[in-house]
Short mmCIF file of C-alpha atoms and ligand atoms in Angstrom, two decimals:
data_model
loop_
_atom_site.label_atom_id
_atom_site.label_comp_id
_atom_site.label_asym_id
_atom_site.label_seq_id
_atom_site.Cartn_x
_atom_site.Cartn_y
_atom_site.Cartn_z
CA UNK H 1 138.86 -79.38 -31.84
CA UNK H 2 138.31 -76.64 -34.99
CA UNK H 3 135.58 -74.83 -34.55
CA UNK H 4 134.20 -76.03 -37.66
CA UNK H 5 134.13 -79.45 -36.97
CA UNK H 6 132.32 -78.55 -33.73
CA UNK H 7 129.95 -76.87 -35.28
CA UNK H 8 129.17 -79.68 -37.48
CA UNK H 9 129.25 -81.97 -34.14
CA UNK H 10 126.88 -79.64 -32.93
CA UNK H 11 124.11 -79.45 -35.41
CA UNK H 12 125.04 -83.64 -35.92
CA UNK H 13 123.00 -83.22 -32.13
CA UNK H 14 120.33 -80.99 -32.62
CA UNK H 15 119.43 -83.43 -35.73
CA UNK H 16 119.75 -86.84 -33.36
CA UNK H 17 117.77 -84.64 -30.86
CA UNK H 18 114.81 -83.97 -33.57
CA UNK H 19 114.94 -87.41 -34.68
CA UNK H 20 114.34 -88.92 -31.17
CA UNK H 21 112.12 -86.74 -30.59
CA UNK H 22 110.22 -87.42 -33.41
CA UNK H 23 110.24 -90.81 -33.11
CA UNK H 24 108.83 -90.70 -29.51
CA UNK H 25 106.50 -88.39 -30.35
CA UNK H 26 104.90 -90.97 -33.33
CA UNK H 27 105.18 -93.29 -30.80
CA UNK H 28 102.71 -91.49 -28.30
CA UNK H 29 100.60 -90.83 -30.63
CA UNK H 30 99.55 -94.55 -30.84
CA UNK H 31 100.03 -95.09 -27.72
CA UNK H 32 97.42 -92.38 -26.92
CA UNK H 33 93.88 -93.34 -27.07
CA UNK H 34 90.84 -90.54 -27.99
CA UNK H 35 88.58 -89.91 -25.84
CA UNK H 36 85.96 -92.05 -27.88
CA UNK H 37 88.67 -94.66 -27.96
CA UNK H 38 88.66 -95.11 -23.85
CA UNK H 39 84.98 -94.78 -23.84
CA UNK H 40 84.68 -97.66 -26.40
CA UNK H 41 86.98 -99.48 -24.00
CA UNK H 42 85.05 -98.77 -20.71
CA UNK H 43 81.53 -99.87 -22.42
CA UNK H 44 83.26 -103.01 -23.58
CA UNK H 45 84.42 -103.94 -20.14
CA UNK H 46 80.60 -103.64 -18.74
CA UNK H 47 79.57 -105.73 -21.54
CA UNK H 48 81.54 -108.81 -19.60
CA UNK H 49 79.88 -111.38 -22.13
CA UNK H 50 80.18 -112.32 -25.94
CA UNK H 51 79.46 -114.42 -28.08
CA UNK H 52 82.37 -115.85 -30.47
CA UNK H 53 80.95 -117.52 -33.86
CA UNK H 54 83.52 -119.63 -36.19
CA UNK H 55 81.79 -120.24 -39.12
CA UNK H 56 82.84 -120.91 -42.67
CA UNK H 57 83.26 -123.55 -46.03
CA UNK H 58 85.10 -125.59 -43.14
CA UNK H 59 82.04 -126.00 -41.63
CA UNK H 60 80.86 -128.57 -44.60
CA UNK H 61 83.37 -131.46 -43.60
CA UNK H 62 82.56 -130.91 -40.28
CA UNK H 63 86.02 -131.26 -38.71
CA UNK H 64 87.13 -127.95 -37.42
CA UNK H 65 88.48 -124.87 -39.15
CA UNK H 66 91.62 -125.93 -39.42
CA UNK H 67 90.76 -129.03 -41.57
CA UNK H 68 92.25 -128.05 -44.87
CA UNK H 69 95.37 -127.62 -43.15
CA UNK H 70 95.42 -130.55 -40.86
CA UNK H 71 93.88 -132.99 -43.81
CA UNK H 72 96.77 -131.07 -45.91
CA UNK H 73 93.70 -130.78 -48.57
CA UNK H 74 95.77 -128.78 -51.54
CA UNK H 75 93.46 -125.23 -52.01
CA UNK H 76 92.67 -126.13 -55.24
CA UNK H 77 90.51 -128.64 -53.85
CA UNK H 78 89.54 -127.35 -50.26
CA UNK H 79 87.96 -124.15 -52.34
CA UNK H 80 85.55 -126.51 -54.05
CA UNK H 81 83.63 -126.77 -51.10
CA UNK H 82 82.17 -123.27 -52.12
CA UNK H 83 80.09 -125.37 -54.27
CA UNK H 84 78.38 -126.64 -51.92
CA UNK H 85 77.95 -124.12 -48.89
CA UNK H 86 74.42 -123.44 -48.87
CA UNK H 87 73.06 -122.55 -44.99
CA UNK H 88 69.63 -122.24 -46.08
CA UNK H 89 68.22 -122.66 -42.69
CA UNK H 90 70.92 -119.52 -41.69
CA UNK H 91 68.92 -117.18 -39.48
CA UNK H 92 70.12 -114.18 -38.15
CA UNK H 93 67.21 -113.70 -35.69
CA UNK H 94 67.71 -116.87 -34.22
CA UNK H 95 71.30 -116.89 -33.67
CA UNK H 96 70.90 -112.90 -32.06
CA UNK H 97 67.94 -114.24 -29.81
CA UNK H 98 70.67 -116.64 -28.71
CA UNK H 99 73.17 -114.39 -27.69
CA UNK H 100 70.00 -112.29 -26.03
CA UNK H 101 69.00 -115.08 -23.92
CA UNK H 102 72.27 -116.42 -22.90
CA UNK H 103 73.22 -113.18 -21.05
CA UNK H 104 76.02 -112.02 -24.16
CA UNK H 105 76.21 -108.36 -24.84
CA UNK H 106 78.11 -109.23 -28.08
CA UNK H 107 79.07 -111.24 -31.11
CA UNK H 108 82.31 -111.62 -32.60
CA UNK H 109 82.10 -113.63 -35.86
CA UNK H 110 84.55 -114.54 -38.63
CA UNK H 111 84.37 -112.78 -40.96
CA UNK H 112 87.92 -114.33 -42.88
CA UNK H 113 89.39 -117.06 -41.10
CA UNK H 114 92.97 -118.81 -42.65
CA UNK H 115 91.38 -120.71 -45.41
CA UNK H 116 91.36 -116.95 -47.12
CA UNK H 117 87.15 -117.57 -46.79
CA UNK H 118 85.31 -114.06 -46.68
CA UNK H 119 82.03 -114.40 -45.39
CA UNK H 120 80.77 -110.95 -46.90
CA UNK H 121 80.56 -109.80 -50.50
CA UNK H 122 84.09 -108.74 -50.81
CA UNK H 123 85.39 -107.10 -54.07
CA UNK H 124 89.02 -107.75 -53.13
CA UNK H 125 87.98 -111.73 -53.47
CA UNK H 126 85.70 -113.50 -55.49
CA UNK H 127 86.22 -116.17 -52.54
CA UNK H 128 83.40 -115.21 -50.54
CA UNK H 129 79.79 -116.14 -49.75
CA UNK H 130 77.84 -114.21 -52.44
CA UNK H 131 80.00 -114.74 -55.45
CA UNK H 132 80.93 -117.79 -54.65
CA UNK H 133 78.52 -119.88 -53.52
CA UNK H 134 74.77 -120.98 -54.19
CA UNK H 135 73.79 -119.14 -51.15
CA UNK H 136 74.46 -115.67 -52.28
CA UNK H 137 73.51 -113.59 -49.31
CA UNK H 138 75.41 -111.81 -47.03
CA UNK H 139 74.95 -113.03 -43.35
CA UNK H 140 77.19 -110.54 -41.90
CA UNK H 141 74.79 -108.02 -42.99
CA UNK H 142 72.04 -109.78 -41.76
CA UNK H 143 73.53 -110.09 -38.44
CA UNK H 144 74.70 -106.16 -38.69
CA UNK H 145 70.59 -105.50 -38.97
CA UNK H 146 69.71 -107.87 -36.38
CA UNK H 147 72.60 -106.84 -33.66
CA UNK H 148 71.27 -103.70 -33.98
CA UNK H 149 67.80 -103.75 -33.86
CA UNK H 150 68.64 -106.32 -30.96
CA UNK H 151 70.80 -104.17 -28.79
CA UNK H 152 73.76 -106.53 -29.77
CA UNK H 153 77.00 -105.41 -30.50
CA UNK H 154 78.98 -106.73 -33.93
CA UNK H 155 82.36 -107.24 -34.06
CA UNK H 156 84.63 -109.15 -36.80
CA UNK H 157 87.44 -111.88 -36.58
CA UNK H 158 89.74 -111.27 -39.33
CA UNK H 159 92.19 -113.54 -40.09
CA UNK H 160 95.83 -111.96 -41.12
CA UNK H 161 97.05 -115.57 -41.81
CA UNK H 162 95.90 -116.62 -45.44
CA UNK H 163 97.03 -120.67 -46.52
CA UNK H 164 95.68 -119.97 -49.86
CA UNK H 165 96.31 -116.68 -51.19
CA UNK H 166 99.49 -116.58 -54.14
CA UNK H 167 100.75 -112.73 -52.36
CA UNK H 168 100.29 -114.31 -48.81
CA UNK H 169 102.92 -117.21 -50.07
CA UNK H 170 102.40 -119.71 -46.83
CA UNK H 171 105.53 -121.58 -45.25
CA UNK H 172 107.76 -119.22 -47.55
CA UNK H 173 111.27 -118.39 -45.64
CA UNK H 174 110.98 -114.82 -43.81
CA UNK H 175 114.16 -112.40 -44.76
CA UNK H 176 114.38 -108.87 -43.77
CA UNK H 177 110.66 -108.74 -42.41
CA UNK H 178 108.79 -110.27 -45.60
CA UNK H 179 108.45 -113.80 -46.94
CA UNK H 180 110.75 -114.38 -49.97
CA UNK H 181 108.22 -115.59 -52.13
CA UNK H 182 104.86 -114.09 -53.31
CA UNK H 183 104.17 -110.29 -52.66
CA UNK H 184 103.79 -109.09 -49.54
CA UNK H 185 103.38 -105.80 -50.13
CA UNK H 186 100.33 -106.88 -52.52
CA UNK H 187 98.66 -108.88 -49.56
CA UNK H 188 99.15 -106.00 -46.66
CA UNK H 189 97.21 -103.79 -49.32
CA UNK H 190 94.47 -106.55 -50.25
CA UNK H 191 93.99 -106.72 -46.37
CA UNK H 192 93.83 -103.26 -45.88
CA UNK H 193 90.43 -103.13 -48.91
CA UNK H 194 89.07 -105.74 -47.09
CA UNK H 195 89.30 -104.01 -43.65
CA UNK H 196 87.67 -100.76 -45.14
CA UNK H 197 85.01 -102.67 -46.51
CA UNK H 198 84.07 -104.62 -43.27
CA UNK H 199 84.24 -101.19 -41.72
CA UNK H 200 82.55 -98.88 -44.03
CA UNK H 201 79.92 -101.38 -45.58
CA UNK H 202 78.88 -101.98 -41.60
CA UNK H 203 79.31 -99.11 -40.05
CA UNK H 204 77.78 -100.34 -36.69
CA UNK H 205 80.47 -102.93 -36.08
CA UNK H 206 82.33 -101.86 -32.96
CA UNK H 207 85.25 -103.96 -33.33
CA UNK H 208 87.84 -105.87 -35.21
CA UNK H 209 89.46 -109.14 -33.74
CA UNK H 210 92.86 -110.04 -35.09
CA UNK H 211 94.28 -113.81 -35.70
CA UNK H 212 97.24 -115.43 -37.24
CA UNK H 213 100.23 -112.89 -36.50
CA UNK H 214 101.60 -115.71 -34.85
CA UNK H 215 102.30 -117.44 -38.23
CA UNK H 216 105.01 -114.80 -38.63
CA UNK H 217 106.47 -113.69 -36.05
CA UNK H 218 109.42 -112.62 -38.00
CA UNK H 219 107.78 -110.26 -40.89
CA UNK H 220 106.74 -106.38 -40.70
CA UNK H 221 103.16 -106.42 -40.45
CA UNK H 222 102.47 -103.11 -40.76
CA UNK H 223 100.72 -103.24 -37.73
CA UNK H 224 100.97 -99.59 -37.32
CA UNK H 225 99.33 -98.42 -40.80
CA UNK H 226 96.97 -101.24 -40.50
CA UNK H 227 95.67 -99.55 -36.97
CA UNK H 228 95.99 -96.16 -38.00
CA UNK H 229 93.14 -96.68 -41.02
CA UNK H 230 90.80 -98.57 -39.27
CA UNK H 231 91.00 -95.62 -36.25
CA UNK H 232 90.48 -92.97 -39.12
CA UNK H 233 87.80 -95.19 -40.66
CA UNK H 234 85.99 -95.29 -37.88
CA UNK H 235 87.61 -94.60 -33.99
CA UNK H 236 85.49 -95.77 -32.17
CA UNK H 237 86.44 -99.55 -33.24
CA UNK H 238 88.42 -101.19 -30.63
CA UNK H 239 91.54 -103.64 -31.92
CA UNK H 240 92.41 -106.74 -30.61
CA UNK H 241 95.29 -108.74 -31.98
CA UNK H 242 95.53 -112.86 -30.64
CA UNK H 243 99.53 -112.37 -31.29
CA UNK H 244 99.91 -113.82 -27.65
CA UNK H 245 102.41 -111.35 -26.70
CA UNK H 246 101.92 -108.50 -24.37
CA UNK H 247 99.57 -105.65 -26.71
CA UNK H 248 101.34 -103.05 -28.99
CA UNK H 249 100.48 -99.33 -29.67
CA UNK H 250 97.25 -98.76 -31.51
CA UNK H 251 95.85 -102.01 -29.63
CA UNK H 252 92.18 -101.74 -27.34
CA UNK H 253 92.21 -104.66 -26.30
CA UNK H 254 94.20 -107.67 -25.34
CA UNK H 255 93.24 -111.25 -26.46
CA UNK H 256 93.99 -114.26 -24.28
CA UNK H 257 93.17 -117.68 -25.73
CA UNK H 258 91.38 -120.78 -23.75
CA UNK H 259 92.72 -119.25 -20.21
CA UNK H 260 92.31 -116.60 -17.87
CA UNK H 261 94.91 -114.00 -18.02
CA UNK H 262 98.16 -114.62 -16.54
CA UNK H 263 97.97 -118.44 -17.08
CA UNK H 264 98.66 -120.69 -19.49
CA UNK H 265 97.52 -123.85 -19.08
CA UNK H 266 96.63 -124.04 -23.02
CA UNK H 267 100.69 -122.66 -23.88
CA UNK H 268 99.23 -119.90 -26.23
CA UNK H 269 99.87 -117.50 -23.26
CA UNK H 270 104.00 -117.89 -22.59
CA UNK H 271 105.17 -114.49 -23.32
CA UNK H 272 101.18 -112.79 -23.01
CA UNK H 273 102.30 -110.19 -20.59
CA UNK H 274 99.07 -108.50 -19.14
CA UNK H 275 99.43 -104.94 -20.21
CA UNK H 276 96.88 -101.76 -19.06
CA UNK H 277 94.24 -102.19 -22.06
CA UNK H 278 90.70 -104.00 -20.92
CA UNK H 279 91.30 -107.61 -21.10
CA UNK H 280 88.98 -110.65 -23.42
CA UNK H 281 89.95 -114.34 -22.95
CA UNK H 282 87.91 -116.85 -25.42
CA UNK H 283 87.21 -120.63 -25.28
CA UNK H 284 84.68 -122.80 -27.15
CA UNK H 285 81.66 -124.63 -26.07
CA UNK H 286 83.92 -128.34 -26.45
CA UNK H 287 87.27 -128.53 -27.81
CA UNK H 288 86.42 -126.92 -31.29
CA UNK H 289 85.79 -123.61 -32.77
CA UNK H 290 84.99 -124.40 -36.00
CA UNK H 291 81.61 -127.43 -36.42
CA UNK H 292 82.87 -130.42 -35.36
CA UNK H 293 80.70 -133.91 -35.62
CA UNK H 294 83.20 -136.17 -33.49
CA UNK H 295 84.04 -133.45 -30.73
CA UNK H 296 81.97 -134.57 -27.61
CA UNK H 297 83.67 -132.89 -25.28
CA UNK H 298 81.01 -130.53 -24.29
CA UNK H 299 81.64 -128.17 -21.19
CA UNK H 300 78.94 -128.35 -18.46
CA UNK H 301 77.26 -124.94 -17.81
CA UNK H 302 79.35 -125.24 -14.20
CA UNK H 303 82.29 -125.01 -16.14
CA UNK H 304 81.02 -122.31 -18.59
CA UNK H 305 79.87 -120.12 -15.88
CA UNK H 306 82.47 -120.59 -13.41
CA UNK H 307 84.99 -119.66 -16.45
CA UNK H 308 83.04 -116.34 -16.62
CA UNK H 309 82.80 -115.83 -12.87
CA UNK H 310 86.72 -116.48 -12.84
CA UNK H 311 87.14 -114.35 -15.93
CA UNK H 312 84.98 -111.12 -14.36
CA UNK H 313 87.51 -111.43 -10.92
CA UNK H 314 90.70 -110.85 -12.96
CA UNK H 315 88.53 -107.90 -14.60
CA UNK H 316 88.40 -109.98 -18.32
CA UNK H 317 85.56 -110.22 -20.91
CA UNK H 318 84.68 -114.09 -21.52
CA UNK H 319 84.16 -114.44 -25.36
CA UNK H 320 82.48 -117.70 -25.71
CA UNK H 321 82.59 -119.96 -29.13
CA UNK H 322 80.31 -121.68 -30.83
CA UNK H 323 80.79 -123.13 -34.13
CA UNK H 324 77.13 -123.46 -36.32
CA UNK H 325 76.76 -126.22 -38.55
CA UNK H 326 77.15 -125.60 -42.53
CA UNK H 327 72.94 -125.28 -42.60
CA UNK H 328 73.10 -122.25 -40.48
CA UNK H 329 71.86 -124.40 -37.15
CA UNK H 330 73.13 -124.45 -34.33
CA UNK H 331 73.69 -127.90 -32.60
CA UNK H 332 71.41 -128.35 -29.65
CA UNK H 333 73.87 -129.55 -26.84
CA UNK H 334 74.80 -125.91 -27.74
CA UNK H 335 71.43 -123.97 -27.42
CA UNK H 336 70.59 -126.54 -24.47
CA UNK H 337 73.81 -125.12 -22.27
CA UNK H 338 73.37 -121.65 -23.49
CA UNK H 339 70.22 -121.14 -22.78
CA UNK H 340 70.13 -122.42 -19.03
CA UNK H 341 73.45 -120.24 -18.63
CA UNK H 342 71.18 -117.10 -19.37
CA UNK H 343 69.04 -118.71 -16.47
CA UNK H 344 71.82 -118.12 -14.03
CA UNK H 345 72.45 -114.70 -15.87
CA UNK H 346 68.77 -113.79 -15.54
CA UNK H 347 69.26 -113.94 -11.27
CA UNK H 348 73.10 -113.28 -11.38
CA UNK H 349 74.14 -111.20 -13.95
CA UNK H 350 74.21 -107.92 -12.27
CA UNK H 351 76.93 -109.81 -10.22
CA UNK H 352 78.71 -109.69 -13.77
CA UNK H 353 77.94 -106.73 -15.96
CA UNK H 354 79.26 -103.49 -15.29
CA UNK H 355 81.47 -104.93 -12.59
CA UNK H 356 85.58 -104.75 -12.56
CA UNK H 357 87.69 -107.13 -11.05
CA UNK H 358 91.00 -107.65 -9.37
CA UNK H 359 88.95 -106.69 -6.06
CA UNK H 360 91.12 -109.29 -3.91
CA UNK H 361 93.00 -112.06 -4.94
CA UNK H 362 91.66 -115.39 -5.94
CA UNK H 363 90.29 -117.31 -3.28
CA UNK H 364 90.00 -121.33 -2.42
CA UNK H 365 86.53 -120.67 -2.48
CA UNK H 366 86.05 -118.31 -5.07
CA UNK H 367 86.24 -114.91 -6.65
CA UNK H 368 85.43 -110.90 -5.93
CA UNK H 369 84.01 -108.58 -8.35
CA UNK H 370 82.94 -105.35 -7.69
CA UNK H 371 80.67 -102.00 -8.67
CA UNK H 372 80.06 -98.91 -7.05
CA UNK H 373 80.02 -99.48 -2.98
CA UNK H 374 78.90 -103.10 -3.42
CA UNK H 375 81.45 -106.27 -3.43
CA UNK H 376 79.84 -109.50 -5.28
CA UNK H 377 81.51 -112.35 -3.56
CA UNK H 378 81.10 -115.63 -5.77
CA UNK H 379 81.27 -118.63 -3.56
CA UNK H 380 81.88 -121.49 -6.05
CA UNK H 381 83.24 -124.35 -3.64
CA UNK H 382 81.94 -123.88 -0.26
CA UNK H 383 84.13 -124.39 2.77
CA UNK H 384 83.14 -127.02 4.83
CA UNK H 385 81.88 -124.48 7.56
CA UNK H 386 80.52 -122.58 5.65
CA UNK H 387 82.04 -119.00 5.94
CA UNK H 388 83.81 -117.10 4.38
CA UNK H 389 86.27 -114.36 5.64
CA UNK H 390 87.77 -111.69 3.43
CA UNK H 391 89.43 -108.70 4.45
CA UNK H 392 87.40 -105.64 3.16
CA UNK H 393 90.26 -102.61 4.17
CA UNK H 394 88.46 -99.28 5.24
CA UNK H 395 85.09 -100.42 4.41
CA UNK H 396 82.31 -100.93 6.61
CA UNK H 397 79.52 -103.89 5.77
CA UNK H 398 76.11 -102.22 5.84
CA UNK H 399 74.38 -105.57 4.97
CA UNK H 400 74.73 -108.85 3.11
CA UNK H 401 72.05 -110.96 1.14
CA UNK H 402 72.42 -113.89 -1.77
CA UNK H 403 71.24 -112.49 -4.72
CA UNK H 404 69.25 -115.55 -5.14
CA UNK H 405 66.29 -115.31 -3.97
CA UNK H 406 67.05 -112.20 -1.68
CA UNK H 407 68.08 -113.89 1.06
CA UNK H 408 69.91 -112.01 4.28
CA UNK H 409 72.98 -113.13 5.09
CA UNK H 410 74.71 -112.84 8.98
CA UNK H 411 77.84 -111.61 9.03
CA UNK H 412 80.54 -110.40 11.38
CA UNK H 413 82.67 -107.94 10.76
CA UNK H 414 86.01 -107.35 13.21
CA UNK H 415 88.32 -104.23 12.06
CA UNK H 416 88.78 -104.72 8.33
CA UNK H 417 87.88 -108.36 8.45
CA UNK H 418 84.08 -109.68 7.55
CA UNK H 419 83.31 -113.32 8.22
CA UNK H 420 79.81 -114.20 6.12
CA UNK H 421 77.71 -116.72 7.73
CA UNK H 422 76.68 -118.95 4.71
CA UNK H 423 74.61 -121.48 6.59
CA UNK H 424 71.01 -120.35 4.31
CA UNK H 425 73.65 -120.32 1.08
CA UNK H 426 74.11 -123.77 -1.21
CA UNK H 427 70.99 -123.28 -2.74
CA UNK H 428 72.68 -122.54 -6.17
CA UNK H 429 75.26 -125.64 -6.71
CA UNK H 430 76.96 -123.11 -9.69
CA UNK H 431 77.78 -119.93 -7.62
CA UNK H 432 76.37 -118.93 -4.40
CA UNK H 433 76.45 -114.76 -5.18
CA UNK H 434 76.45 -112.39 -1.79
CA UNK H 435 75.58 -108.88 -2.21
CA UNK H 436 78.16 -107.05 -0.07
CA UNK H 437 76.42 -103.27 0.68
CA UNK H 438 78.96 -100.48 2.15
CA UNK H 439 78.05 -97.80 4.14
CA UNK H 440 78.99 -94.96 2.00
O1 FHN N 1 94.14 -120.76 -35.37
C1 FHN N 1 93.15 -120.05 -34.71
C2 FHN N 1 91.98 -120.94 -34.37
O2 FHN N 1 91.47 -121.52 -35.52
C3 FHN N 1 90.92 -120.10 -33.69
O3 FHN N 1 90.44 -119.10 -34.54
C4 FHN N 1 91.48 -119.49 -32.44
C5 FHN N 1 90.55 -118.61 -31.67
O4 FHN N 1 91.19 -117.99 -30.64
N1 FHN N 1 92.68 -118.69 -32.72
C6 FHN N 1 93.73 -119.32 -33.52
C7 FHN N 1 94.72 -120.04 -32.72
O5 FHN N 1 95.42 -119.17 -31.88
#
C-alpha cells in the first residue's frame, strides 16, 4: 500500500471515528435526563392518580371523539359544529373539586385532539374555542388558575394526528419519511407554535401527553426537535408519547392504553416494550373517551379501583377518563362513581400515593405495593381460608393491621415466609389493605 493512500485511509478513520462519536454523543444527550427532569419524574410517580378529560366540538353529537371520522362527516361540515359549542354551565371549580375529591393528583385534558380542535386561544388556528365559537373563553386557562390554586397538577393531550388540516394531508401515501401530499414541513412547524404557546401561555402545566404517531408510523416526526423545545421551553415538563412502542430518547414517560403494562388485552400494547421511564396506563369511565349518550357501559367503582390497585403493583400511574358533556357538565353516573372512589381513597390512599410497585409478583389474591419499611398488601379476592402467605426475603414483620379501621392483624412469620391471619379482614368487599411494619 503507498503511503499516501494510507494516509488518506487513515484520516478516512479518524473522520468515521468523530462521526460515531458524535452521533452517540447526540444520542446521550437525549437520552440523559436533568436533574429537574428525574425529579419531575419521581413526583409524578407519587402522584399515582389522574384525571384524563376528552373534551371538544365532538362533544355536541354526543358520539365519541372520533365521530367525524367514523360518521366520515367531510371537515367542511364537522367544523360547523363550532357554531354551536357553547358550555355555558363549564366550571372549572367544579370539575377541579372533582379530581380533589376523587383522590387524583392530576388532570390531563385535550387540549387538540384529531379533529385539529384547539381548546385554547391559539394564533396558529382560528379553529379554537375563543375565535371560533360563541363561548369565547379559554377553559384551559381557567383550569390552569384553578389546578393551581387547588394543588392540582395540569397537563395537556396534544394530538399530532390532524384529519382536517390541508399541511397535515390525512391518508396521503408516506415516501421517504413525509406524506406526498400537503406540506409537512409546514405542519411540524404549526405544531411546534402551538406547543410553545400551551407551554409559555401556562407556564404551570407540568406535562405534555402525545397521541396519533401511530397514524404514521412511516414519516420523520421530528420527534427529536419537537422534545428538545419543549425541554428548553420549560424542563421540567415531562413527555409522554401513546406511539405504543417501547419510549424513545427525550421521552418521561411511557403511555399504555386501556391495560396494565405488559398486557394487551385491548391490542394497542403488541410491540409496547416496558422501558426504565415511570410508567401511566389510561382507561375511561365506560367504553368512551369522548361524551357519549348511548355508551352504558359504565365500570363499577370495584373495577375502577381494583384497576388502580393493579396499576400501583406494576409501579404505573392510572390516568382515568372522563368525557364532559358539550354544556360543561359532567354526567352523574360519572360524579356518582368518582366520588365514592375518593371514599375508598380517603381510608386507603396512603396504600397508593407515594408507593412503588413491582414489590412481588402478582398474586391470585392480589397485589404488593410498597414505601419506606412498610409493604401494603391489597387482598382483592380472598382465599377461602383466609390467609395469605408471601415471602418477605430478609425482612422481619414488626406488626400487621388493616388500614381500615385500624384493625391488628395475627400473623406468622417462619424464615422469610409471613402467613397473615385475615379472619377480622372482609370488611371492605373492594380491597382488604394490610399495613405490613418492618423492623428497621
Ligand atoms: O385515538 C385516540 C383516542 O381518541 C383517545 O384519545 C385515546 C386515549 O388514549 N388515544 C387514541 C387511540 O390510541
Amino acid at each position: 500500500m503507498g503511503k499516501a493512500i494510507f494516509i488518506r485511509l487513515n484520516a478516512l478513520f479518524v473522520l468515521l471515528l468523530l462521526i460515531s462519536f458524535t452521533v452517540t454523543a447526540q444520542t446521550d444527550v437525549a437520552d440523559q435526563p436533568s436533574a429537574v427532569q428525574l425529579n419531575a419524574r419521581q413526583h409524578f410517580m407519587d402522584m399515582k392518580f389522574g384525571l384524563f378529560i376528552h373534551w371538544g366540538v365532538y362533544s355536541i353529537l354526543g358520539d365519541g371523539e372520533w365521530v367525524m371520522h367514523s360518521r366520515k362527516i367531510p371537515y367542511t361540515n364537522y367544523k360547523r359544529l363550532a357554531d354551536f359549542f357553547n358550555p355555558q354551565e363549564f366550571n372549572a371549580k367544579e370539575w377541579v373539586a372533582l379530581a380533589k375529591n376523587t383522590g387524583m393528583k392530576y388532570i390531563t385534558i385535550t387540549s387538540r385532539h384529531h379533529d385539529g380542535f384547539s381548546m385554547y386561544p391559539s394564533k396558529a388556528s382560528a379553529y379554537n374555542i375563543v375565535d371560533g365559537t360563541p363561548y369565547k373563553k379559554d377553559p384551559l386557562m381557567e383550569l390552569a388558575k384553578e389546578c393551581e390554586k387547588e394543588g392540582i397538577e395540569l397537563r395537556f393531550y396534544y394530538s399530532l394526528l390532524d384529519w382536517g388540516r390541508e399541511d397535515y394531508a390525512f391518508g396521503s401515501e408516506i415516501k421517504d419519511g413525509k406524506p406526498v401530499k400537503g406540506d409537512w414541513e409546514g405542519y411540524i412547524r404549526f405544531m411546534k407554535t402551538q406547543l410553545t404557546e400551551l407551554i409559555t401561555n401556562y407556564p404551570s402545566v407540568k406535562g405534555i401527553w402525545f397521541d396519533g404517531e401511530w397514524d404514521r408510523k412511516t414519516a420523520d416526526w421530528h420527534l427529536g426537535e419537537i422534545y428538545a423545545l419543549i425541554h428548553q421551553l420549560n424542563p421540567a415538563i415531562m413527555i409522554g408519547n401513546n406511539h405504543h412502542l417501547a419510549p424513545k430518547p427525550g421521552e418521561d414517560f411511557q403511555l399504555f392504553e386501556k391495560d396494565l403494562p405488559g398486557n394487551n388485552s385491548a391490542g394497542f400494547s403488541a410491540e409496547a416494550k416496558i422501558g426504565k421511564i415511570p410508567l401511566e396506563t389510561c382507561e375511561t369511565m365506560n367504553g368512551s373517551w369522548g361524551f357519549n349518550i348511548n355508551d352504558r357501559k359504565y365500570k363499577s367503582v370495584k373495577e375502577l379501583v381494583h384497576y388502580l390497585v393493579n396499576a400501583a403493583g406494576k409501579d404505573a400511574n392510572f390516568l382515568l377518563n372522563i368525557g364532559p358533556m358539550p354544556n360543561g357538565k359532567i354526567q352523574p353516573e360519572f360524579t356518582d362513581t368518582l366520588a365514592k372512589i375518593g371514599e375508598w381513597m380517603k381510608v386507603n390512599g396512603e396504600s397508593i400515593y407515594g408507593t412503588r410497585g413491582n414489590v412481588i409478583a402478582q398474586q391470585p389474591w392480589g397485589v404488593v405495593t410498597a414505601k419506606d419499611n412498610v409493604w401494603y398488601i391489597h387482598v382483592m379476592k380472598m382465599p377461602a381460608d383466609r390467609k395469605v402467605t408471601i415471602a418477605v426475603g430478609s425482612k422481619k414483620v414488626k406488626s400487621a393491621q388493616l388500614l381500615a379501621g385500624n384493625v391488628k392483624v395475627n400473623f406468622n412469620q417462619h424464615k422469610d415466609m409471613v402467613t397473615l391471619l385475615l379472619e377480622k379482614a372482609g370488611t371492605d368487599s373492594i380491597d382488604d389493605v394490610v399495613k405490613l411494619n418492618f423492623n428497621l
